[in-house]
């Protein structure tokens, strides 16, 4: 069984190793891997969750997401309490378990995936993803649906925004349709940065030195069709650098 941890612990952080050890104890047959996202970045986490959950792979895989900035309340928190744990079983068999913080589960919700609370304490440890939540994940993997509680409603993801920056500096967005005809040059503004890009039907179908705005490698089935995420790709350069390394959730404005 493949179990992927999506979290903001930091690349190579001890926390990833500790969570992996915990799962090795509870689910010894699981192949555990880790995907880091920036600190408190629930948008990137939500995008990764959707990409992994909806993508092709073994049906018995698990996506475990924990980016929990504890920003749902401004008052002091008792006993390290935070956002609650939520789970979903996709029709494909994939199990997603994650903290319902910000946009972490919003991409799933936008596709109509039913979400349910997990009957597990939301307090008791600063490091809930090691000390509290893995036992519930293991129980759900073994089919203990008594752990599932009431339905949970979460808001949808940010529209027409940056949702993830990959290792090449490509900016993946929640634009799912072309803003203009293929070959049209447009002005793209993200935060305080602006640059020219060419709308295309593939990221490499532009000359070197040009930024393309095209359906990239990310996306998933949606309503019987494929929802492709448009991305900004600087051929021979780094789009994230050009646009000032925008945070996920920053709106992407496109003007002719």
Short mmCIF file of C-alpha atoms in Angstrom, two decimals:
data_model
loop_
_atom_site.label_atom_id
_atom_site.label_comp_id
_atom_site.label_asym_id
_atom_site.label_seq_id
_atom_site.Cartn_x
_atom_site.Cartn_y
_atom_site.Cartn_z
CA UNK A 1 0.00 0.00 0.00
CA UNK A 2 1.27 3.45 -0.93
CA UNK A 3 0.86 6.12 1.76
CA UNK A 4 1.86 9.67 0.85
CA UNK A 5 2.29 12.32 3.54
CA UNK A 6 1.63 15.89 2.36
CA UNK A 7 2.85 18.29 5.02
CA UNK A 8 4.71 21.53 5.71
CA UNK A 9 7.34 20.12 8.05
CA UNK A 10 10.16 21.13 5.72
CA UNK A 11 12.34 19.18 3.30
CA UNK A 12 14.43 16.68 5.23
CA UNK A 13 12.86 17.72 8.53
CA UNK A 14 12.95 15.34 11.47
CA UNK A 15 9.16 15.52 11.62
CA UNK A 16 8.78 13.58 8.37
CA UNK A 17 11.01 10.82 9.74
CA UNK A 18 9.04 10.64 12.98
CA UNK A 19 5.70 10.40 11.17
CA UNK A 20 7.11 7.71 8.88
CA UNK A 21 8.31 5.72 11.90
CA UNK A 22 4.87 5.98 13.45
CA UNK A 23 3.23 4.61 10.31
CA UNK A 24 5.86 1.87 10.11
CA UNK A 25 4.65 0.76 13.53
CA UNK A 26 0.92 1.00 12.76
CA UNK A 27 0.95 -0.01 9.07
CA UNK A 28 4.16 -2.02 8.60
CA UNK A 29 3.30 -3.01 5.02
CA UNK A 30 2.84 0.58 3.85
CA UNK A 31 5.31 2.27 1.50
CA UNK A 32 5.45 5.76 3.03
CA UNK A 33 6.64 8.75 1.02
CA UNK A 34 6.59 12.47 1.76
CA UNK A 35 5.68 15.60 -0.22
CA UNK A 36 6.69 18.90 1.42
CA UNK A 37 4.85 22.17 0.87
CA UNK A 38 5.74 25.65 2.21
CA UNK A 39 4.89 26.47 5.83
CA UNK A 40 1.13 26.87 6.44
CA UNK A 41 0.47 26.62 2.68
CA UNK A 42 -2.91 24.90 2.63
CA UNK A 43 -3.47 25.80 -1.03
CA UNK A 44 -0.41 23.89 -2.24
CA UNK A 45 -1.35 21.05 0.10
CA UNK A 46 -4.87 20.90 -1.30
CA UNK A 47 -3.58 20.88 -4.85
CA UNK A 48 -1.14 18.05 -4.09
CA UNK A 49 -3.89 16.07 -2.37
CA UNK A 50 -6.15 16.35 -5.41
CA UNK A 51 -3.40 15.57 -7.91
CA UNK A 52 -2.40 12.45 -6.00
CA UNK A 53 -5.91 11.30 -5.10
CA UNK A 54 -7.42 11.72 -8.57
CA UNK A 55 -4.33 10.59 -10.50
CA UNK A 56 -3.64 7.08 -11.70
CA UNK A 57 -2.25 4.64 -9.17
CA UNK A 58 -3.15 1.67 -7.02
CA UNK A 59 -6.68 1.81 -5.65
CA UNK A 60 -5.61 1.02 -2.08
CA UNK A 61 -3.37 4.07 -1.71
CA UNK A 62 -3.70 6.66 1.04
CA UNK A 63 -3.04 10.41 0.97
CA UNK A 64 -2.46 11.83 4.45
CA UNK A 65 -2.34 15.62 4.63
CA UNK A 66 -1.42 17.74 7.60
CA UNK A 67 -0.89 21.46 7.13
CA UNK A 68 -2.54 22.90 10.22
CA UNK A 69 -1.77 26.57 10.88
CA UNK A 70 -4.42 26.60 13.67
CA UNK A 71 -5.86 29.80 12.25
CA UNK A 72 -9.51 28.81 12.59
CA UNK A 73 -9.62 30.65 15.95
CA UNK A 74 -7.77 33.72 17.20
CA UNK A 75 -8.23 32.99 20.89
CA UNK A 76 -5.63 31.00 22.90
CA UNK A 77 -5.92 27.26 22.23
CA UNK A 78 -6.34 24.77 25.05
CA UNK A 79 -4.15 21.65 24.98
CA UNK A 80 -2.73 22.42 21.50
CA UNK A 81 -6.16 22.07 19.90
CA UNK A 82 -6.47 22.73 16.17
CA UNK A 83 -8.52 22.08 13.09
CA UNK A 84 -10.29 18.73 12.98
CA UNK A 85 -9.34 15.65 11.03
CA UNK A 86 -11.49 14.77 8.00
CA UNK A 87 -11.58 11.77 5.68
CA UNK A 88 -12.92 10.82 2.27
CA UNK A 89 -13.11 7.57 0.36
CA UNK A 90 -13.10 8.09 -3.39
CA UNK A 91 -14.98 5.81 -5.76
CA UNK A 92 -11.57 4.60 -6.98
CA UNK A 93 -10.84 3.23 -3.51
CA UNK A 94 -8.35 5.95 -2.57
CA UNK A 95 -8.50 7.07 1.05
CA UNK A 96 -7.75 10.70 1.85
CA UNK A 97 -7.28 11.78 5.46
CA UNK A 98 -6.35 15.35 6.26
CA UNK A 99 -6.76 18.29 8.57
CA UNK A 100 -9.60 20.53 7.41
CA UNK A 101 -7.54 23.70 7.45
CA UNK A 102 -7.83 26.41 4.81
CA UNK A 103 -7.81 24.95 1.30
CA UNK A 104 -6.28 21.57 2.22
CA UNK A 105 -9.39 19.63 1.17
CA UNK A 106 -11.02 22.29 -0.99
CA UNK A 107 -10.07 20.80 -4.37
CA UNK A 108 -11.71 17.51 -3.38
CA UNK A 109 -14.80 19.33 -2.17
CA UNK A 110 -15.02 21.25 -5.45
CA UNK A 111 -15.23 17.92 -7.29
CA UNK A 112 -18.12 16.80 -5.10
CA UNK A 113 -16.17 14.34 -2.95
CA UNK A 114 -18.09 13.76 0.32
CA UNK A 115 -16.02 14.64 3.38
CA UNK A 116 -16.67 13.33 6.88
CA UNK A 117 -15.23 14.19 10.25
CA UNK A 118 -12.99 11.61 11.88
CA UNK A 119 -13.85 10.75 15.47
CA UNK A 120 -10.44 11.46 16.96
CA UNK A 121 -9.31 14.15 19.41
CA UNK A 122 -8.27 17.45 17.82
CA UNK A 123 -6.02 18.24 20.80
CA UNK A 124 -3.54 16.61 23.12
CA UNK A 125 -0.26 17.25 21.31
CA UNK A 126 1.53 19.97 19.41
CA UNK A 127 2.54 17.22 16.98
CA UNK A 128 -0.87 15.68 16.32
CA UNK A 129 0.21 14.24 12.96
CA UNK A 130 2.61 11.95 14.84
CA UNK A 131 0.94 11.40 18.19
CA UNK A 132 -2.81 11.47 17.52
CA UNK A 133 -3.83 11.11 13.89
CA UNK A 134 -1.86 8.10 12.53
CA UNK A 135 -3.81 5.61 14.66
CA UNK A 136 -7.04 6.89 13.12
CA UNK A 137 -5.55 6.63 9.63
CA UNK A 138 -4.53 3.04 10.34
CA UNK A 139 -8.04 2.25 11.60
CA UNK A 140 -9.62 3.66 8.45
CA UNK A 141 -7.18 1.70 6.29
CA UNK A 142 -8.36 -1.47 8.04
CA UNK A 143 -11.99 -0.59 7.33
CA UNK A 144 -13.08 0.77 10.71
CA UNK A 145 -15.73 3.18 9.47
CA UNK A 146 -17.01 3.67 13.01
CA UNK A 147 -14.32 6.33 13.10
CA UNK A 148 -16.28 8.40 10.57
CA UNK A 149 -18.56 11.10 11.93
CA UNK A 150 -20.74 13.83 10.52
CA UNK A 151 -20.44 15.26 7.00
CA UNK A 152 -18.13 18.24 6.73
CA UNK A 153 -18.50 21.17 4.36
CA UNK A 154 -15.44 23.14 3.27
CA UNK A 155 -15.10 26.12 0.95
CA UNK A 156 -13.81 25.69 -2.59
CA UNK A 157 -10.25 26.49 -3.68
CA UNK A 158 -9.14 29.94 -4.82
CA UNK A 159 -10.17 30.56 -8.42
CA UNK A 160 -7.75 31.66 -11.15
CA UNK A 161 -4.84 31.72 -8.73
CA UNK A 162 -1.42 30.20 -8.26
CA UNK A 163 -1.94 26.82 -6.58
CA UNK A 164 1.53 25.26 -6.67
CA UNK A 165 5.11 26.03 -7.71
CA UNK A 166 7.11 23.04 -8.89
CA UNK A 167 10.85 22.48 -8.70
CA UNK A 168 11.42 24.09 -12.11
CA UNK A 169 9.67 27.30 -11.14
CA UNK A 170 6.56 26.54 -13.19
CA UNK A 171 3.49 28.18 -11.68
CA UNK A 172 0.50 25.85 -11.72
CA UNK A 173 -2.80 27.69 -11.52
CA UNK A 174 -6.53 27.15 -11.06
CA UNK A 175 -7.19 28.49 -14.54
CA UNK A 176 -8.85 25.61 -16.36
CA UNK A 177 -9.74 27.35 -19.64
CA UNK A 178 -7.71 29.37 -22.11
CA UNK A 179 -8.05 33.14 -21.56
CA UNK A 180 -7.59 33.78 -25.30
CA UNK A 181 -6.97 31.97 -28.59
CA UNK A 182 -3.79 29.96 -28.99
CA UNK A 183 -0.94 32.20 -30.12
CA UNK A 184 -2.35 35.32 -28.45
CA UNK A 185 0.06 37.40 -26.42
CA UNK A 186 -1.35 38.52 -23.06
CA UNK A 187 -0.20 40.44 -20.02
CA UNK A 188 -0.16 38.37 -16.86
CA UNK A 189 -0.17 40.03 -13.47
CA UNK A 190 0.49 38.17 -10.21
CA UNK A 191 0.70 40.37 -7.14
CA UNK A 192 2.96 43.32 -8.01
CA UNK A 193 4.72 41.57 -10.90
CA UNK A 194 3.64 41.63 -14.53
CA UNK A 195 5.04 39.98 -17.66
CA UNK A 196 4.05 39.05 -21.19
CA UNK A 197 3.03 35.48 -21.94
CA UNK A 198 1.74 33.59 -24.94
CA UNK A 199 -1.39 31.47 -24.71
CA UNK A 200 -0.57 28.07 -26.18
CA UNK A 201 -1.80 24.51 -26.26
CA UNK A 202 1.44 23.10 -24.80
CA UNK A 203 4.11 24.55 -22.55
CA UNK A 204 6.92 23.93 -25.06
CA UNK A 205 5.06 25.25 -28.12
CA UNK A 206 6.60 28.71 -27.77
CA UNK A 207 10.05 30.04 -28.74
CA UNK A 208 12.91 30.03 -26.25
CA UNK A 209 12.79 33.03 -23.95
CA UNK A 210 8.97 33.15 -24.02
CA UNK A 211 6.56 32.52 -21.17
CA UNK A 212 3.75 30.18 -22.16
CA UNK A 213 0.36 30.02 -20.50
CA UNK A 214 -0.85 26.56 -21.37
CA UNK A 215 -2.41 23.40 -20.00
CA UNK A 216 0.43 21.65 -18.21
CA UNK A 217 1.01 18.20 -16.79
CA UNK A 218 -1.39 18.58 -13.86
CA UNK A 219 -5.11 17.98 -13.72
CA UNK A 220 -7.67 15.28 -13.06
CA UNK A 221 -10.97 13.78 -14.25
CA UNK A 222 -13.93 16.09 -13.65
CA UNK A 223 -17.50 15.53 -14.74
CA UNK A 224 -16.58 12.98 -17.37
CA UNK A 225 -13.83 15.17 -18.86
CA UNK A 226 -10.25 16.03 -17.99
CA UNK A 227 -9.69 19.23 -16.04
CA UNK A 228 -6.26 20.54 -17.07
CA UNK A 229 -4.53 23.10 -14.90
CA UNK A 230 -3.00 25.93 -16.90
CA UNK A 231 0.51 26.85 -15.89
CA UNK A 232 3.01 29.60 -16.54
CA UNK A 233 6.20 28.16 -17.98
CA UNK A 234 9.21 30.30 -18.90
CA UNK A 235 11.04 28.40 -21.62
CA UNK A 236 14.72 28.70 -20.73
CA UNK A 237 13.92 30.56 -17.51
CA UNK A 238 12.04 30.42 -14.23
CA UNK A 239 8.47 31.71 -14.14
CA UNK A 240 8.35 31.83 -10.35
CA UNK A 241 11.41 34.09 -10.29
CA UNK A 242 10.00 36.34 -13.01
CA UNK A 243 6.80 36.82 -11.04
CA UNK A 244 8.53 37.36 -7.70
CA UNK A 245 7.94 33.89 -6.24
CA UNK A 246 4.22 34.39 -5.55
CA UNK A 247 2.59 32.45 -2.74
CA UNK A 248 -0.05 29.88 -3.59
CA UNK A 249 -3.46 31.50 -3.45
CA UNK A 250 -2.25 34.70 -5.18
CA UNK A 251 -4.67 35.65 -7.99
CA UNK A 252 -3.46 35.38 -11.60
CA UNK A 253 -4.85 38.21 -13.75
CA UNK A 254 -4.68 37.91 -17.53
CA UNK A 255 -5.26 40.88 -19.83
CA UNK A 256 -5.01 41.21 -23.60
#
